[in-house]
mmCIF file of C-alpha atoms in Angstrom:
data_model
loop_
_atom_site.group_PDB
_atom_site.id
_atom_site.type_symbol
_atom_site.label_atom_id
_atom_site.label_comp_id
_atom_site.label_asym_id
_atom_site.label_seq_id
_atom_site.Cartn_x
_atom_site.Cartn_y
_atom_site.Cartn_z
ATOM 1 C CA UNK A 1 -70.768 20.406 31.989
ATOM 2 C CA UNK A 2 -68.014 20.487 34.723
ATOM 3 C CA UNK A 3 -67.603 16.502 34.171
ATOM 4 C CA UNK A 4 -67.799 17.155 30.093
ATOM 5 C CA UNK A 5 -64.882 19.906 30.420
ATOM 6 C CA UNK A 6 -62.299 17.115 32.789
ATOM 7 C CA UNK A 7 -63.251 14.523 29.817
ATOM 8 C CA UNK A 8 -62.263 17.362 27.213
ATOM 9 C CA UNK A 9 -59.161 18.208 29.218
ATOM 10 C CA UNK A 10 -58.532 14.715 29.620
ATOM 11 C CA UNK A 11 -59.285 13.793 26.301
ATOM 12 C CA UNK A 12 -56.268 17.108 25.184
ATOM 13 C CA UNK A 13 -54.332 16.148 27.588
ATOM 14 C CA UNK A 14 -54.027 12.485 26.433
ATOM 15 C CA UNK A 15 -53.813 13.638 22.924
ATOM 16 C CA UNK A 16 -50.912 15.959 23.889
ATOM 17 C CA UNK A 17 -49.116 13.398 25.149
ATOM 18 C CA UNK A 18 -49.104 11.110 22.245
ATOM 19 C CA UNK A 19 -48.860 14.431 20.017
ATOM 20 C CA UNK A 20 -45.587 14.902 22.197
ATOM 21 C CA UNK A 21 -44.745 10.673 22.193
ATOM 22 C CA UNK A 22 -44.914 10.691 18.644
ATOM 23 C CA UNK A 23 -42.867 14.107 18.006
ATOM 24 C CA UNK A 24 -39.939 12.449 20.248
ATOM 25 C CA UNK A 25 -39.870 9.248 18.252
ATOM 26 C CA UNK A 26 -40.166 10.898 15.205
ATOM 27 C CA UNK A 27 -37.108 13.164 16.559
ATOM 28 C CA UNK A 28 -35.953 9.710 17.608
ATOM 29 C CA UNK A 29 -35.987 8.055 13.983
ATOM 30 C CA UNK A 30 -34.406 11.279 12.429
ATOM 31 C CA UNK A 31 -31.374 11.501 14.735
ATOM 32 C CA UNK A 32 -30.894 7.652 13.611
ATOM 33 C CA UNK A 33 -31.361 8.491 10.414
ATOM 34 C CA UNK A 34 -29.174 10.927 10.223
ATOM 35 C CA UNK A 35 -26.024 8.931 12.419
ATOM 36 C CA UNK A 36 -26.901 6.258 10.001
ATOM 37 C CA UNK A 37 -26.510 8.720 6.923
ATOM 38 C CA UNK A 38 -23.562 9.969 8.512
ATOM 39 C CA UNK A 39 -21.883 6.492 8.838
ATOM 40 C CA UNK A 40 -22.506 5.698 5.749
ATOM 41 C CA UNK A 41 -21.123 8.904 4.192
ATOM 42 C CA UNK A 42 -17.927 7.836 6.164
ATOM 43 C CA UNK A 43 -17.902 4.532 4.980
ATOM 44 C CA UNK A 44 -18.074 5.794 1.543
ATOM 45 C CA UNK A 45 -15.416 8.309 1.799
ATOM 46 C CA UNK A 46 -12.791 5.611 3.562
ATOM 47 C CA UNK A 47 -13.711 3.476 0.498
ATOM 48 C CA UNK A 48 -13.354 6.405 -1.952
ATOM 49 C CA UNK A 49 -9.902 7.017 -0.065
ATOM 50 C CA UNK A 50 -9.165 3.626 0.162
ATOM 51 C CA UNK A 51 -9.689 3.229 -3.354
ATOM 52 C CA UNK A 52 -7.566 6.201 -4.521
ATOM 53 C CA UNK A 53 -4.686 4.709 -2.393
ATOM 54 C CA UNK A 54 -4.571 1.253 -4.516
ATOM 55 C CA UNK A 55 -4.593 3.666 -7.760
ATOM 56 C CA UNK A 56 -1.548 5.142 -6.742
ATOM 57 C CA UNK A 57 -0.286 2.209 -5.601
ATOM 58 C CA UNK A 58 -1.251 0.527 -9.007
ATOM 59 C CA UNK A 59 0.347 3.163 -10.374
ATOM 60 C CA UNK A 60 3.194 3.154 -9.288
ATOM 61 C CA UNK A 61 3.383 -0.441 -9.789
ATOM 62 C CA UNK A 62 3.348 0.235 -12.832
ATOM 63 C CA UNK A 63 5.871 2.950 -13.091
ATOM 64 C CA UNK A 64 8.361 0.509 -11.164
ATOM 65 C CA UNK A 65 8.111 -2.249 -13.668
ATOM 66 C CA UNK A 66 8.423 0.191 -16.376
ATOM 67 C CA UNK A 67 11.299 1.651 -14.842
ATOM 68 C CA UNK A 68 12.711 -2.153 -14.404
ATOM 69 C CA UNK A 69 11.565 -3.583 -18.312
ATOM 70 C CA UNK A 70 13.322 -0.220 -19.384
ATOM 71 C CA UNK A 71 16.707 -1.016 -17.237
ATOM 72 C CA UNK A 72 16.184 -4.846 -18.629
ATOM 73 C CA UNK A 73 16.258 -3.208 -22.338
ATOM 74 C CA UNK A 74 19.043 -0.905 -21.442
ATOM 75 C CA UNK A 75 21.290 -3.506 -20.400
ATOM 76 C CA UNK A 76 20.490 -5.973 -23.057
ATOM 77 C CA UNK A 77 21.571 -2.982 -25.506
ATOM 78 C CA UNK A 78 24.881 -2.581 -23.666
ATOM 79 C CA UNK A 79 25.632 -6.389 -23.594
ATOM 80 C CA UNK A 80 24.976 -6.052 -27.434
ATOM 81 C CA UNK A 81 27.148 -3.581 -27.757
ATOM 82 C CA UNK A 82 29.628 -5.136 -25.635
ATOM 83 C CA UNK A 83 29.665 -8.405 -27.289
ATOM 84 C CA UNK A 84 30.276 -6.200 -31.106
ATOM 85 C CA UNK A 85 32.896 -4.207 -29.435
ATOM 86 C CA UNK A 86 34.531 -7.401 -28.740
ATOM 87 C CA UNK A 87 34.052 -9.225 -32.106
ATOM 88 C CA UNK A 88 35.562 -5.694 -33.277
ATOM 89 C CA UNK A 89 38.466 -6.131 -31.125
ATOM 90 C CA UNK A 90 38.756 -10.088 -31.989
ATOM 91 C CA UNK A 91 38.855 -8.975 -35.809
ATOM 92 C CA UNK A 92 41.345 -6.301 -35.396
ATOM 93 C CA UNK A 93 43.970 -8.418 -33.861
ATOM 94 C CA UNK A 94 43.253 -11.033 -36.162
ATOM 95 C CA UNK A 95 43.783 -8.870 -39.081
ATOM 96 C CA UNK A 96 47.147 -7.104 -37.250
ATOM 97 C CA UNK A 97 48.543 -10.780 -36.918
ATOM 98 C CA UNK A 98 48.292 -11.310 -40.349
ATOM 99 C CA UNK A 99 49.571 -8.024 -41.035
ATOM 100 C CA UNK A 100 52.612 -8.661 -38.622
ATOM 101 C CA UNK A 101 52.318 -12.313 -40.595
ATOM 102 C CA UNK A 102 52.712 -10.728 -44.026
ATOM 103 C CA UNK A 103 55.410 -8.501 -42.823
ATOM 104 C CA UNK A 104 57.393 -10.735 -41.342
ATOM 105 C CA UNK A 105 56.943 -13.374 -44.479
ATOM 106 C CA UNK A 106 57.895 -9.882 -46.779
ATOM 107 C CA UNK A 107 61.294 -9.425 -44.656
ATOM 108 C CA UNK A 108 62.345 -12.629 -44.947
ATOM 109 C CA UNK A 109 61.578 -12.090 -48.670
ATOM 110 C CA UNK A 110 63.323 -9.020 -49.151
ATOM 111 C CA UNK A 111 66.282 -10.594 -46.461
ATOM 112 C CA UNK A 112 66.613 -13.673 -49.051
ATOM 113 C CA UNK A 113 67.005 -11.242 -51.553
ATOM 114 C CA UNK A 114 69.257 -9.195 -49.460
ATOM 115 C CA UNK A 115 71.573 -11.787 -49.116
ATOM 116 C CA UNK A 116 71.086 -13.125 -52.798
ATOM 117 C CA UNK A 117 72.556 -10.372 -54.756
ATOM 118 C CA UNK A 118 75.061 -10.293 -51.789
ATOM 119 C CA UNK A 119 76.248 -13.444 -53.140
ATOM 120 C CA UNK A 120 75.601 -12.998 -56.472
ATOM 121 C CA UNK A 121 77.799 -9.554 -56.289
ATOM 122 C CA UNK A 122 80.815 -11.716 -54.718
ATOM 123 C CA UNK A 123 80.472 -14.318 -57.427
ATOM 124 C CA UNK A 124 80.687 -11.675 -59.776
ATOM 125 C CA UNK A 125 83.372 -9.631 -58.533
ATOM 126 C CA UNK A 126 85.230 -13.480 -57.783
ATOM 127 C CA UNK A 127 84.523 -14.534 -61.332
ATOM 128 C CA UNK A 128 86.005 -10.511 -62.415
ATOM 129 C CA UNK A 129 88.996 -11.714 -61.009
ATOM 130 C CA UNK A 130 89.821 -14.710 -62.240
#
């Protein structure tokens, strides 16, 4: 009976051990487990970040070449506007030097004339006396 009890006490004890063996490996795997799920979870959010920074980069990207396309537009409108304000300008004084033309062309009319009846009043007042 004495040698029966060591072999059960042997037997427990052995079995305790690999009771205990197998709770610290199984303690073991979860710690891993869990520093794996906890690298991973990092990984993910530095992704996740990583990813939200090219949006806003992409973004603003964007909002830069909008910016520049609208600037592009803008100053294609005021060289449009330039270039019209300058055939304006071309047809004004084109039109003013023919006004000045016409003018001039008109006083030397009106001086012909001028000078006409001047002489036609002295022939008149010559021929009177005779």
């Amino acid at each position: 009976e004495r040698l029966e009890a060591e072999r059960r006490k042997e037997e427990e004890r052995i079995v305790a051990e690999r009771i205990e063996r197998e709770r610290l490996e199984t303690e073991r795997l979860e710690k891993e487990r869990i520093e794996r799920d906890r690298v991973e979870a990092e990984r993910l959010e530095e992704e996740r970040l990583e990813a939200k920074r090219l949006e806003k980069e992409r973004i603003e990207a964007a909002r830069l070449e909008q910016e520049r396309l609208e600037a592009e537009r803008r100053k294609e409108e005021e060289r449009i506007v330039a270039e019209r304000i300058e055939r304006e300008r071309l047809e004004t004084e084109r039109l003013e030097k023919e006004r000045i033309e016409r003018d001039r062309v008109e006083a030397e009319r009106l001086e012909e004339e001028r000078l006409e009846a001047k002489r036609l009043e002295k022939e008149r007042i010559e021929a009177a006396r005779l």
